[in-house]
Amino acid sequence: MTNTAGAGTGAEPEAPVGRLSGHVLLTGGTGFVGQAVLERLLVSHPDTRISLLVRGKTGQSAEDRVRKLLSKPVFKPWREAVGRDEAARVFAERVTAVEGSLDAVPALPTDLDVVIHSASTVSFDPPIDEAFATNVGGASGIYDALRATGADPHVVHVSTCYVGGMRKGVLPEASLDHDADWRVEREAAAAARQRVELRSREPGVLRGLMVRARAEHGKEGPRAVARAAEDARIDWVKKRLVTAGRARAQSLGWTDVYTLTKALAERAAEELWGAEHRLSVVRPSVIESALEHPFPGWIDGFKVADPLIIAFGRGQLPDFPGVPDSVLDIIPVDFVVNAILAAAATPPPASTPRYLHIASGASNPLPFHEMYRNVHEYFTANPIPDTPGAERVPTWQFPGDRRVERAIRRAETLVGAANTALDRLPSSPRTREWQRTMGRRARDVHNLRQLSDLYRAYVGTELIFDDANTRALNERIPADRPTEGFDVTRIDWRDFMQRVHVPAITQLMRVFSRSRGGGSARPTEPKPLEHRTDVVAVFDLEGTVVESNIVQQLLWVRRAQGGEGAAAAEAGSIITRLPAYLAAERRDRGEFLRSFLRRYAGMPASRLESAVRGGYTDQLLAHTSSAALRRVREHRAAGHRTVLVTGSIGVLAEPLADLFDEVVAGTMHEEDGTLTGYLGAPPLVDEARGAWLAQYAARGGYDLAASYAYGDSVADLPWLSLVGNATAVNPDARLARAALQRRWPIVDWPRGGVARTDLTA
């Protein structure tokens, strides 16, 4: 059973905190705090058995997830101290997985002595229904399941100091004073999802989403438009549910839906468990990396203040709407864990919930301007490498909310206008450099907006968290267990920030950047080719291998057939139809091809073939990239199958056919040897080319993940995205932006022209 020596009330209020024993249920065990609690239980409380409530994932059972926890960095010192095999043995003997989740709590063990409920959403601004389902629904589910066991464990409910909401002054370690009904609010939050989902499907909303999706993705094909519209609808729903959560929280006196739901979860704990059983509510402030245990700087993922610190170090926050003399209340994670376990070992009497603030603001405050100074000093001495802007650490003036908000809105407007203008310019190395710059600027502005919206309440608070109960509990930690205390007055904030915490999250940022392929590095040239026979290399014709389009091809045909006069007459006729052609091109690449290729109607097929063999070939070769031909030959030398693809008719690609293993193109319908102007099949463009490529690879046994594709237009995105090695060649502005986002290589193949003798394979 739990060691109850010195329970905190009664005859021996000053008795030292004992060790835990018996059966402990832990929720949130795969999270940041949960991992650290589990490690401490294994290391410092050897007489405990631990059950972890864990959700299974696709292809991974709850047992698998729990077993893999032992490989986490938090357990490294323990593994090294006792040996890997012994750690594995102890872990398997003492830790058991209970498969379930907060929204589907299973039957719980009936012999529980302690429950530590630390699971919750990790987002400050989630959709309102998700926040209530996890924080409030999860708490009520746990307590209903505990009541069903008939057991009487001491429950440690992990909350947050910020349940105090929007108020000033001292928040006592006591039950919250509010009238919000957690059951009513939970039902209303769930209903909000249904209402917004229904609104998102109304014709007016869908039409607006489709218009925007067509404008941005029309050239990629109808499926791309539909996907973009549906993604936009989902985003539309999420934004409105996030707004609903923030609005409801603030209308009730809380900063955001996270703090509202954590406050209501406390009320659920009080009503469902604390009214008859033993309950301790532990409220940490902003939890950050460990001061000492398991090792200085241990952290698992970015926490509350870390995105703000990293964005500052990257030079992305020129200023911030914080109040300089407000208190940024942070606490090392090992202090939180120590307090949780000390509370667990000293239960209060039944029906008398106890409240503990694990915070620093009352006893050892860190003013926001001091945090800023420490971070500024650190990044001035240790700039983040290979990060544009990091060499200029911002100097904040703390101008206040309104001026920062105006600056953000102005920056958002300028970035939007600049990107619109860049989309209308011809793509070139210079415009792509501008796109890179604007991409970084857009990310910076987006980060500033998010961080400003999320954190301004936390860095501008005038709320102080009383910690008298916590200090009294800390005084009962035995002197021979100093690393298990949580006395915040011994924290040197300058040392913690500059020697422990900021270096830890900077290293974490570097690891994260490497795992995603780097941060700000530019796309490189295509990588060297590996010799394989199960790889296909697909080259687009127009704009990629040849600097041409189907309009130029027709003019070359007319010139080969009738000289400059015929070409000029054709050009004049095309100009009269130009608005219709441009409109068709904007709507759909296939529609434009069908419309324009009708101009071949009435031409004898033999006459077209003769023109192609003659002057047309000379014109085509004069506009063919020698760099493209070199790349094709490199692929063939590596054993790859090379394919030239065009949405136009095959006869126009015949001069280059011998260079490739295969040419895939359209055909034109003939009657009595005369072209009718109708295609023999739908043109092979955008999504149709993607469908063809997927089928081609399946039938030929080609590995698309190892294959290559080369295209120049945003219309090529559907099929470029299918291969593992896509390259944007002389891309238009939209494809250049997509390539930069996906970190695809971007190359400019010069149009030097080739001779007929260059066409042998």
PDB file of C-alpha atoms in Angstrom, residues 213 240 563:
ATOM      1  CA  ALA A 213      -9.180  26.006 -55.152  1.00  0.00           C
ATOM      2  CA  ARG A 240     -13.971  28.364 -36.484  1.00  0.00           C
ATOM      3  CA  GLY A 563       7.699  29.749 -95.366  1.00  0.00           C
TER       4      GLY A 563
END
